[in-house]
PDB file of N, CA and C in Angstrom:
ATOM      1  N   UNK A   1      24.141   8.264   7.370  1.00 88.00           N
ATOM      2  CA  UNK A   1      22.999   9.144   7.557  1.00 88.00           C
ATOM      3  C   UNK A   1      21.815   8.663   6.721  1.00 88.00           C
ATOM      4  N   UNK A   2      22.149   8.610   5.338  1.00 90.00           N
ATOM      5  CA  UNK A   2      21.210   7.720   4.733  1.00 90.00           C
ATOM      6  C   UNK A   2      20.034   6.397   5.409  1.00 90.00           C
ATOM      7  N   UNK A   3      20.485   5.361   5.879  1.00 89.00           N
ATOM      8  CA  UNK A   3      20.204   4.269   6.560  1.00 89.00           C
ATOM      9  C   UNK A   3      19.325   5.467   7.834  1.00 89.00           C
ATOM     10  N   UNK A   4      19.794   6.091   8.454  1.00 91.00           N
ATOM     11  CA  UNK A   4      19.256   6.448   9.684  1.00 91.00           C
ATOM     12  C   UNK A   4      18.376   6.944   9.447  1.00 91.00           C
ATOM     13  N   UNK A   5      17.727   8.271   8.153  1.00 93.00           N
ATOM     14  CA  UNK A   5      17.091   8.966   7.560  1.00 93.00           C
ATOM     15  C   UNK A   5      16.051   7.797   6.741  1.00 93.00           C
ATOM     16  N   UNK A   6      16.323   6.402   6.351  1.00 93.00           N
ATOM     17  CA  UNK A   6      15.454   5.941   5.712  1.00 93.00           C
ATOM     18  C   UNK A   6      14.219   5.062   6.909  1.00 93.00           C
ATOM     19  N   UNK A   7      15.526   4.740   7.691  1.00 93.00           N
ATOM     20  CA  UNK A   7      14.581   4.201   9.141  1.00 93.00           C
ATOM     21  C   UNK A   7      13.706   4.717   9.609  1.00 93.00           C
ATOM     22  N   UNK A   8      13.680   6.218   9.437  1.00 94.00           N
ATOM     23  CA  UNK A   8      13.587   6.924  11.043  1.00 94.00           C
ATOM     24  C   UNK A   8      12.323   8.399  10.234  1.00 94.00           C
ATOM     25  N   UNK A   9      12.603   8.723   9.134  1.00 94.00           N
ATOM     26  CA  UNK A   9      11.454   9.272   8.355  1.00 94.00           C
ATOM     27  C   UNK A   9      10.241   9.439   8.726  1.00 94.00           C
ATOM     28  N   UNK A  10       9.492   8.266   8.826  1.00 95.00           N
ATOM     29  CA  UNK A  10       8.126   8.219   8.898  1.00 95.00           C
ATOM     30  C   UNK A  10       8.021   8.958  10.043  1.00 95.00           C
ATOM     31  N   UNK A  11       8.970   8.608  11.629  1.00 93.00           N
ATOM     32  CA  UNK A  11       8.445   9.079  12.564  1.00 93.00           C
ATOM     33  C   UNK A  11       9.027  10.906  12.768  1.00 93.00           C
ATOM     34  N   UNK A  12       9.627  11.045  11.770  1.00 92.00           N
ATOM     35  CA  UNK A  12       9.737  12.965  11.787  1.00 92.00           C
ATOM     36  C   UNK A  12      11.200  12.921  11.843  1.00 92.00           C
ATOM     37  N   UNK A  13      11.913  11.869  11.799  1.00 94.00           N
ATOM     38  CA  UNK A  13      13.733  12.486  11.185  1.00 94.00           C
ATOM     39  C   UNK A  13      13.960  12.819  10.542  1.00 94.00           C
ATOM     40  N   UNK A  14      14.512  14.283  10.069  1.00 95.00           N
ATOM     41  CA  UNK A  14      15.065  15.089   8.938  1.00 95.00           C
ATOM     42  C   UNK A  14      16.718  14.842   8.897  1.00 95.00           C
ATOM     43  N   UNK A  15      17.071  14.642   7.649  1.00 95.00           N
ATOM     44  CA  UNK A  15      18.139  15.207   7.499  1.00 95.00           C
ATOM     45  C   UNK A  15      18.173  15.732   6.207  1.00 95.00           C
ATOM     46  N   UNK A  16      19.041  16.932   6.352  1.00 95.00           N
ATOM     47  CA  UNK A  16      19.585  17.910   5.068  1.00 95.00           C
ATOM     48  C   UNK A  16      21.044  18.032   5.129  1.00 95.00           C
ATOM     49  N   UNK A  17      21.817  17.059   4.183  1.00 95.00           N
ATOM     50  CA  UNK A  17      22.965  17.724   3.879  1.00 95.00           C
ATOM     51  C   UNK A  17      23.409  18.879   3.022  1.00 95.00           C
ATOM     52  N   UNK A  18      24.495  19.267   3.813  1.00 95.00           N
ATOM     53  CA  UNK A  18      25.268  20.810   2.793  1.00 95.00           C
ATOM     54  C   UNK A  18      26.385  20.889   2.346  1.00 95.00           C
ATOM     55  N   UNK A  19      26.499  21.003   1.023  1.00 95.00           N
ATOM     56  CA  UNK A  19      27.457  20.729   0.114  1.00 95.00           C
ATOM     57  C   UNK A  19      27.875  22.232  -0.004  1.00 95.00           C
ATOM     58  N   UNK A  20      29.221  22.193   1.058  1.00 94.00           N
ATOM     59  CA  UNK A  20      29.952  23.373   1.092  1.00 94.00           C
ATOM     60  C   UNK A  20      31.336  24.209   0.152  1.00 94.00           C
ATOM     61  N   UNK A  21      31.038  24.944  -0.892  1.00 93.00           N
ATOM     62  CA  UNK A  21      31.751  25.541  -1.879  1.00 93.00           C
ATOM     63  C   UNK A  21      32.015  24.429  -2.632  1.00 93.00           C
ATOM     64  N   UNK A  22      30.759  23.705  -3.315  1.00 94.00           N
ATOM     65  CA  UNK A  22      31.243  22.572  -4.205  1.00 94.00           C
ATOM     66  C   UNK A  22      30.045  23.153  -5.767  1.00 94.00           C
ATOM     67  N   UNK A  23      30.680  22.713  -6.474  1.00 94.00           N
ATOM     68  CA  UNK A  23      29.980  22.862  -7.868  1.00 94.00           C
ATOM     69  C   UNK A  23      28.709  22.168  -8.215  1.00 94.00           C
ATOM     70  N   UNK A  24      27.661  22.767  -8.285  1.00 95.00           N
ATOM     71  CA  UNK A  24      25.771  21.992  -8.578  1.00 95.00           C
ATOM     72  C   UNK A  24      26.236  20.778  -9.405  1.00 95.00           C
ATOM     73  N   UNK A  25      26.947  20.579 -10.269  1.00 97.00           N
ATOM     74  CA  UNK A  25      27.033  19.271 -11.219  1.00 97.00           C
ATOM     75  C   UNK A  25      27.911  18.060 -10.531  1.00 97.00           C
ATOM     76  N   UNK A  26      29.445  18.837 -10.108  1.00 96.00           N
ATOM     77  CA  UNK A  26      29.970  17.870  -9.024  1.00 96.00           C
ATOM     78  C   UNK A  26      29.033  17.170  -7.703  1.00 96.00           C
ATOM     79  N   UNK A  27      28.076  17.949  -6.819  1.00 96.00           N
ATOM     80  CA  UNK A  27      27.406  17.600  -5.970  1.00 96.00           C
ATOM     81  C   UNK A  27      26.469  16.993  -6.363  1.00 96.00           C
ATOM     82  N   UNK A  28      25.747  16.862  -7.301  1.00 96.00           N
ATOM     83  CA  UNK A  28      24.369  15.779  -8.322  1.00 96.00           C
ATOM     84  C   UNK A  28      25.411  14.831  -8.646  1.00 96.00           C
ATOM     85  N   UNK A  29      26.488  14.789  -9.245  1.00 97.00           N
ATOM     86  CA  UNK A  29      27.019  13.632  -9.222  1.00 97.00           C
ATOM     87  C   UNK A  29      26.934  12.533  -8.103  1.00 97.00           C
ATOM     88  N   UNK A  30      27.449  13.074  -7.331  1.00 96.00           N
ATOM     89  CA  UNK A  30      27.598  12.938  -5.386  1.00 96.00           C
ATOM     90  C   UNK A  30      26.446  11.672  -5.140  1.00 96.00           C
ATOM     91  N   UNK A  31      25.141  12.907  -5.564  1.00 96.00           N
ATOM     92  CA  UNK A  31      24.513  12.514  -4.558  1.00 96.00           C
ATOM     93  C   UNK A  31      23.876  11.170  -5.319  1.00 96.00           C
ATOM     94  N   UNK A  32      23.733  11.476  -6.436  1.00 97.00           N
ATOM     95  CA  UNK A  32      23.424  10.035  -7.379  1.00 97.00           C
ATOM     96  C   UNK A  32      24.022   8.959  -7.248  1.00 97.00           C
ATOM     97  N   UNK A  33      25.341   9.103  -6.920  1.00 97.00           N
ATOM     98  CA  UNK A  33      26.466   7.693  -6.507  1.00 97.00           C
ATOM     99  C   UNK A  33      26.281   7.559  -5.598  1.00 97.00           C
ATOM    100  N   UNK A  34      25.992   7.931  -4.800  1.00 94.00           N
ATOM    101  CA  UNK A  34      25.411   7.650  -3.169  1.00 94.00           C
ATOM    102  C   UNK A  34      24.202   7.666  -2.995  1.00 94.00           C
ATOM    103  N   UNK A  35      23.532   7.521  -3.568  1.00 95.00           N
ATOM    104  CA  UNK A  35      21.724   7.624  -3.817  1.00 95.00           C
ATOM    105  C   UNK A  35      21.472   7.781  -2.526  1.00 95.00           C
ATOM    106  N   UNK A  36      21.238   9.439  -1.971  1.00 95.00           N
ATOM    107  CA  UNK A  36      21.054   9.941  -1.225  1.00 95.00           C
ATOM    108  C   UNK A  36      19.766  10.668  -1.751  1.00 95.00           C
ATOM    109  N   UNK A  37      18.782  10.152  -0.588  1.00 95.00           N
ATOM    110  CA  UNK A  37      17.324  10.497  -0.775  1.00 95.00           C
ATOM    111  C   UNK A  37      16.751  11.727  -0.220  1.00 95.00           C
ATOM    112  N   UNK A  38      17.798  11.807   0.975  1.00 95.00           N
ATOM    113  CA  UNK A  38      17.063  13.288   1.348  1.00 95.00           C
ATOM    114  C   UNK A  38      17.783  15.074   1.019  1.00 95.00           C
ATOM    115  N   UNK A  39      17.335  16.120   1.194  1.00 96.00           N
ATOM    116  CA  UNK A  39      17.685  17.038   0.787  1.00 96.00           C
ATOM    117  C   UNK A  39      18.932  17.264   1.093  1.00 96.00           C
ATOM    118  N   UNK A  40      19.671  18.015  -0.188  1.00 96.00           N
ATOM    119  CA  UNK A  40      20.937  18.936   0.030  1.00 96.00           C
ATOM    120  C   UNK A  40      21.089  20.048  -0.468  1.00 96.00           C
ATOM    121  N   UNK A  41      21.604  20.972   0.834  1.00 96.00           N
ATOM    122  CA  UNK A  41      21.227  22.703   0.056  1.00 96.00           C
ATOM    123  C   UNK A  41      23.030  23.225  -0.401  1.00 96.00           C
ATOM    124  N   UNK A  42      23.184  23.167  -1.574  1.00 96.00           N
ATOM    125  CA  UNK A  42      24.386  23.931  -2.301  1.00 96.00           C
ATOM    126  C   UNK A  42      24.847  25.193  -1.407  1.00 96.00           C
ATOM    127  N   UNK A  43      25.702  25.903  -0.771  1.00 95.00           N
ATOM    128  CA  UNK A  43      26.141  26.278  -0.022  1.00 95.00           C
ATOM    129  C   UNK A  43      27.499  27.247  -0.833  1.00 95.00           C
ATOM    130  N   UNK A  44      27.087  27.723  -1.825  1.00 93.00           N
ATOM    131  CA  UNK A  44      28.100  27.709  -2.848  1.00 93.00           C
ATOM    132  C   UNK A  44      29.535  28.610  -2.526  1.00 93.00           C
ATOM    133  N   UNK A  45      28.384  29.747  -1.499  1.00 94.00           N
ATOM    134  CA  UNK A  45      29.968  30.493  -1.036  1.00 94.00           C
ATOM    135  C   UNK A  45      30.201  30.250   0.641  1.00 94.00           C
ATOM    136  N   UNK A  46      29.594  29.071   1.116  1.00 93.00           N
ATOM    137  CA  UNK A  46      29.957  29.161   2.624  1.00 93.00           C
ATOM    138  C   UNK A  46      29.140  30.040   3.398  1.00 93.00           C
ATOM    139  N   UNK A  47      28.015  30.696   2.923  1.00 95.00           N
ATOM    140  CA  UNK A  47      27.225  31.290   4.089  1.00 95.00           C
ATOM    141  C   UNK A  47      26.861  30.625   5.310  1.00 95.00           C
ATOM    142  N   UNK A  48      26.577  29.324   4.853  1.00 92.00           N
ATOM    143  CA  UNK A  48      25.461  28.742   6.198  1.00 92.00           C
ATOM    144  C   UNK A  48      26.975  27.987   6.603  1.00 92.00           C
ATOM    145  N   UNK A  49      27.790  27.641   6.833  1.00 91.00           N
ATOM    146  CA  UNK A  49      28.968  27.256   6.894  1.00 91.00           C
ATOM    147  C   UNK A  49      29.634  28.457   7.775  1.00 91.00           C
ATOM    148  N   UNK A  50      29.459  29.583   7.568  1.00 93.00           N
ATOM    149  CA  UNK A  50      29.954  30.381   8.491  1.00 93.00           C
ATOM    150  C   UNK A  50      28.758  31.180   9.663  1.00 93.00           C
ATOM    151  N   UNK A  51      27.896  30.849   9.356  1.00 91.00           N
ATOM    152  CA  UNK A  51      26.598  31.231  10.127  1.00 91.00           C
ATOM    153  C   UNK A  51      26.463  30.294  11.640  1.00 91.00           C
ATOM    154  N   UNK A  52      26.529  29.266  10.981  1.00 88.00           N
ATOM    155  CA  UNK A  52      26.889  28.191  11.791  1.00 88.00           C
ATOM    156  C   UNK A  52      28.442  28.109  12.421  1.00 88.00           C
ATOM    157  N   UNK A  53      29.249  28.490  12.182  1.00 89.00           N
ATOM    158  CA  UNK A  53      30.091  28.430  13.133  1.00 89.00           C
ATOM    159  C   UNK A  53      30.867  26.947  12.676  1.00 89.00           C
ATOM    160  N   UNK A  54      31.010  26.486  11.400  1.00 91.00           N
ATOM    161  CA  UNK A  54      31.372  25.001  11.183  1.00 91.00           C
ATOM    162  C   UNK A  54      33.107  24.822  11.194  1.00 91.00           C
ATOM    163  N   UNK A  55      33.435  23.993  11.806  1.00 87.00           N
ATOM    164  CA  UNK A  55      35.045  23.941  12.135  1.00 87.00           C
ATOM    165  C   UNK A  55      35.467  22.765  11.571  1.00 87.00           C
ATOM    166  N   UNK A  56      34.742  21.619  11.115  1.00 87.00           N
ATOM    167  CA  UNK A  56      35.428  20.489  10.541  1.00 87.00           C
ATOM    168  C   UNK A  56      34.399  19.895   9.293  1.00 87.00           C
ATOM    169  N   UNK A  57      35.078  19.210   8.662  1.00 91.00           N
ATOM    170  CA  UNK A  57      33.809  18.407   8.036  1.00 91.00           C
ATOM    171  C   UNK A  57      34.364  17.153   8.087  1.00 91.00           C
ATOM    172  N   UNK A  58      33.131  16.402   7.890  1.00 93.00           N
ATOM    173  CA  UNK A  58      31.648  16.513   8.640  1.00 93.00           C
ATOM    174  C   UNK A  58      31.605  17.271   9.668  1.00 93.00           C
ATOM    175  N   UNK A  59      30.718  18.025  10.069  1.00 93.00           N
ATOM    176  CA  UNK A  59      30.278  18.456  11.398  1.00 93.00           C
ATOM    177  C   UNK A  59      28.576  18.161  10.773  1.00 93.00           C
ATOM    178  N   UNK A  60      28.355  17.383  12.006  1.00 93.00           N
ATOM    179  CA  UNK A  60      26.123  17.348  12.496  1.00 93.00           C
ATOM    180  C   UNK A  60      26.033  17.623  13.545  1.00 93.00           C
ATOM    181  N   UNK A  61      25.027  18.375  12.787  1.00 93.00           N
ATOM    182  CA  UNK A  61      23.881  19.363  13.844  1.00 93.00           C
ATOM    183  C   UNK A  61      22.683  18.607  14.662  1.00 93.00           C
ATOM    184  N   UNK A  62      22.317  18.078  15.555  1.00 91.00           N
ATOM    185  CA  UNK A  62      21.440  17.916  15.901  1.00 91.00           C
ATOM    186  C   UNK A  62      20.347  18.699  16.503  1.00 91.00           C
ATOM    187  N   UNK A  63      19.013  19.048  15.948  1.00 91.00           N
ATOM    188  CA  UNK A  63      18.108  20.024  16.188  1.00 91.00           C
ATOM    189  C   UNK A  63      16.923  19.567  16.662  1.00 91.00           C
ATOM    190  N   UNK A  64      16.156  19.936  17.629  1.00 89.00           N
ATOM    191  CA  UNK A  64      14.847  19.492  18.300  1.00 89.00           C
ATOM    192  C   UNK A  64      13.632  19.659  17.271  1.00 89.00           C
ATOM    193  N   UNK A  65      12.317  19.428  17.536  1.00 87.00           N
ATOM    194  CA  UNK A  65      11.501  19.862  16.668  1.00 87.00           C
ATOM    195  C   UNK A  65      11.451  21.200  16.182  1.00 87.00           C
ATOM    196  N   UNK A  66      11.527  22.204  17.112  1.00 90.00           N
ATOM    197  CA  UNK A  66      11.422  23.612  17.389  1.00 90.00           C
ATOM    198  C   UNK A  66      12.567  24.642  16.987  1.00 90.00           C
ATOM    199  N   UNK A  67      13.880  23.268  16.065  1.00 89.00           N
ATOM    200  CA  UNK A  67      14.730  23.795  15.738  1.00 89.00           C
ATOM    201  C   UNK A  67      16.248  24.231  16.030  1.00 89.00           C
ATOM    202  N   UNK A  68      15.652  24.141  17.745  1.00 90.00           N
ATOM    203  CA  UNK A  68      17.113  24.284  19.076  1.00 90.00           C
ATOM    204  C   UNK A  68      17.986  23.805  18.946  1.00 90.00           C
ATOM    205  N   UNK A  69      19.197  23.519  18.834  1.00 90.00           N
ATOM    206  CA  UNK A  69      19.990  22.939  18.583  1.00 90.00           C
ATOM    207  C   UNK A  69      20.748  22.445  19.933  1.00 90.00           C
ATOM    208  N   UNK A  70      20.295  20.949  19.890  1.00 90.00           N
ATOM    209  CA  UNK A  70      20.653  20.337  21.132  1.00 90.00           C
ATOM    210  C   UNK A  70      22.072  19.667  21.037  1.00 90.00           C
ATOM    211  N   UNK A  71      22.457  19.513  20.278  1.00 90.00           N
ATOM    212  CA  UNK A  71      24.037  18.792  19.888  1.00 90.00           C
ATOM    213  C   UNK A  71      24.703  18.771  18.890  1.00 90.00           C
ATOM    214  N   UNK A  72      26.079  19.204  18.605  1.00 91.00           N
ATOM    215  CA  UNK A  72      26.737  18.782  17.030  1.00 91.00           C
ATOM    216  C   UNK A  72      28.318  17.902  17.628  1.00 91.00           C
ATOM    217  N   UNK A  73      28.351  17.290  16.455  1.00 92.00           N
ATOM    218  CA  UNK A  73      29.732  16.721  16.837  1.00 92.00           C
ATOM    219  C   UNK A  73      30.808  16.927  15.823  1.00 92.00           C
ATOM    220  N   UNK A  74      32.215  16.741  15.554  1.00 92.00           N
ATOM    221  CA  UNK A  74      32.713  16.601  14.893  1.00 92.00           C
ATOM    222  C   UNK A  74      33.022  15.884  14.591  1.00 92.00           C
ATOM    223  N   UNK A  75      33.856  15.750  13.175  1.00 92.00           N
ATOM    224  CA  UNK A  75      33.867  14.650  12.121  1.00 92.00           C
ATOM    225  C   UNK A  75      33.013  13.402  11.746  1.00 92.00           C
ATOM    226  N   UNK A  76      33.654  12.253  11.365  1.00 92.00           N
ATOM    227  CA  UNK A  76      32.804  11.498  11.236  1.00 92.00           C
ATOM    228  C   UNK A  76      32.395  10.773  11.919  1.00 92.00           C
ATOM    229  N   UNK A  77      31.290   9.595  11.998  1.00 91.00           N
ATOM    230  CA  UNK A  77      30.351   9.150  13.097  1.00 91.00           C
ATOM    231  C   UNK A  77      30.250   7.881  12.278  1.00 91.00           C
ATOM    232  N   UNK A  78      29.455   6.948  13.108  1.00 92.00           N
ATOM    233  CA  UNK A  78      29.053   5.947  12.544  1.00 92.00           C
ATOM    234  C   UNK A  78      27.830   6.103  13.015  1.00 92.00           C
ATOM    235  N   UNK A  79      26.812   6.902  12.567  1.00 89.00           N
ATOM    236  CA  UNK A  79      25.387   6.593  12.614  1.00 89.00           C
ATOM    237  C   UNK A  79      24.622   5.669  12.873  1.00 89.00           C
ATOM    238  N   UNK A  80      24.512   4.850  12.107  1.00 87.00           N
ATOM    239  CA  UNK A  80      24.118   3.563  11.874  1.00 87.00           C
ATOM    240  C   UNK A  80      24.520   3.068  13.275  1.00 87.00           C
ATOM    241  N   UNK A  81      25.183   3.054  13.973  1.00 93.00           N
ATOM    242  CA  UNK A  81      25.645   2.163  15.295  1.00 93.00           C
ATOM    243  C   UNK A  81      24.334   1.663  16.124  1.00 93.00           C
ATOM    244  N   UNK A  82      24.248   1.193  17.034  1.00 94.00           N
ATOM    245  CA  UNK A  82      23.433   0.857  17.687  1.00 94.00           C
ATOM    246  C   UNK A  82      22.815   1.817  18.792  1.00 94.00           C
ATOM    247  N   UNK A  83      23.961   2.618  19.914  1.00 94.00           N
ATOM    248  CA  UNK A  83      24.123   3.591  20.338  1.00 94.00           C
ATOM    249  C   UNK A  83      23.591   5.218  19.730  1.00 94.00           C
ATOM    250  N   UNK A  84      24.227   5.316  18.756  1.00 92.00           N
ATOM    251  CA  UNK A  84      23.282   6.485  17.684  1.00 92.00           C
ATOM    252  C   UNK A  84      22.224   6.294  17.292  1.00 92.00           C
ATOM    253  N   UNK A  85      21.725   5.082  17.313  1.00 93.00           N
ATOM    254  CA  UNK A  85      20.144   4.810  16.461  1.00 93.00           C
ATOM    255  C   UNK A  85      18.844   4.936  17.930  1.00 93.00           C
ATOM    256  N   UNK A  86      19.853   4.291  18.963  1.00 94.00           N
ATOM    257  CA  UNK A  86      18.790   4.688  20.099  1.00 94.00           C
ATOM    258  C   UNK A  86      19.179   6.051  20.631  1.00 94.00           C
ATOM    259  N   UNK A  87      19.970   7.263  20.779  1.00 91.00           N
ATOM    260  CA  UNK A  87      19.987   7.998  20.497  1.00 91.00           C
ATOM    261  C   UNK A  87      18.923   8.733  19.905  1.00 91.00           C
ATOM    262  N   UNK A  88      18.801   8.566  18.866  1.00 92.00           N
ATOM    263  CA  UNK A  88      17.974   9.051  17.752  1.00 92.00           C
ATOM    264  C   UNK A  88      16.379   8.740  18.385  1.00 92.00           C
ATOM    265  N   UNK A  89      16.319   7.432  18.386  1.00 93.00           N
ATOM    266  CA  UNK A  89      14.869   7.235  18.780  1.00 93.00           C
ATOM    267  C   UNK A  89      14.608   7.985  19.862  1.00 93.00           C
ATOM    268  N   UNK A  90      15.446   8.147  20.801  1.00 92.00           N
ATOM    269  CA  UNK A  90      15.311   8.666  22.169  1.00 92.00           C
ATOM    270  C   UNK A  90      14.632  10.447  22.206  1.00 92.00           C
ATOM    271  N   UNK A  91      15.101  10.949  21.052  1.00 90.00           N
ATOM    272  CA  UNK A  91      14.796  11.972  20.512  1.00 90.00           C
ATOM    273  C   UNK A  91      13.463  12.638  19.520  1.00 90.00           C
ATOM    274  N   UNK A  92      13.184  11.407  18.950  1.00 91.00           N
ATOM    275  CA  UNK A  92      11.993  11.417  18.573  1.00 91.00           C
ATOM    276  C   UNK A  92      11.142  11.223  19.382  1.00 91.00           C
ATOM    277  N   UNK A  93      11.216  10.266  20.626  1.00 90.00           N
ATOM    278  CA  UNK A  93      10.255  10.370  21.134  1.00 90.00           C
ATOM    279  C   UNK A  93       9.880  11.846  22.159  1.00 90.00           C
ATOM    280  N   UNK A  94      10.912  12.562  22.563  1.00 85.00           N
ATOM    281  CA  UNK A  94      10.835  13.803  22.871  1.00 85.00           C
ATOM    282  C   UNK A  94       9.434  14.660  22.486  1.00 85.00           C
ATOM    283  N   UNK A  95       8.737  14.973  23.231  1.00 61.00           N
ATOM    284  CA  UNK A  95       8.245  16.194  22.745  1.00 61.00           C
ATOM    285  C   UNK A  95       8.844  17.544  21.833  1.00 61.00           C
TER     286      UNK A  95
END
C-alpha cells in the first residue's frame, strides 16, 4: 500500500490504515519500522471495525471520491502488481 500511496498521491490516492484493538505505542512502533507515510486511525475498541462490517484482516476498502464504496476485498493483496496499479489509475481517472 505504501508504494501505491507514494505513486499515486499527487493525483488524489488516499490511503488510511486502521490499527484495530492495538496499543498507540505498539502501532508507532509499526508504523516507524515500516515507514509508513500515510495516515493511521487507532481503532482502540473496534468501532470502525464493526461499523464497517470487517470479517478478515487485512480487509480494503475501496472508496470513490464522494466516498461510495465501490469495492473491498479480503485478505492480503499484492498491490503493487501491475493489474492493481492500473486498477487504481483506472479509478483516478474516474470522475
Amino acid at each position: 500500500m505504501l508504494k501505491l500511496y507514494n505513486e499515486f498521491k499527487e493525483k488524489g490516492f488516499v490511503v488510511i490504515g486502521i490499527a484495530v484493538r492495538e496499543g498507540k505505542e505498539r502501532v508507532k512502533k509499526y508504523i516507524k519500522k515500516q515507514k509508513m507515510t500515510f495516515p493511521v486511525l487507532l481503532d482502540v475498541h473496534g468501532d470502525v471495525e464493526k461499523k464497517y462490517g470487517v470479517r478478515a484482516h487485512p480487509e480494503h476498502f475501496l472508496l470513490n471520491r464522494d466516498g461510495t464504496l465501490i469495492g473491498k476485498t479480503l485478505g492480503p493483496r499484492n498491490w503493487a502488481s501491475a493489474k492493481n496499479r492500473n486498477l487504481i489509475r483506472v479509478l483516478l481517472e474516474q470522475n
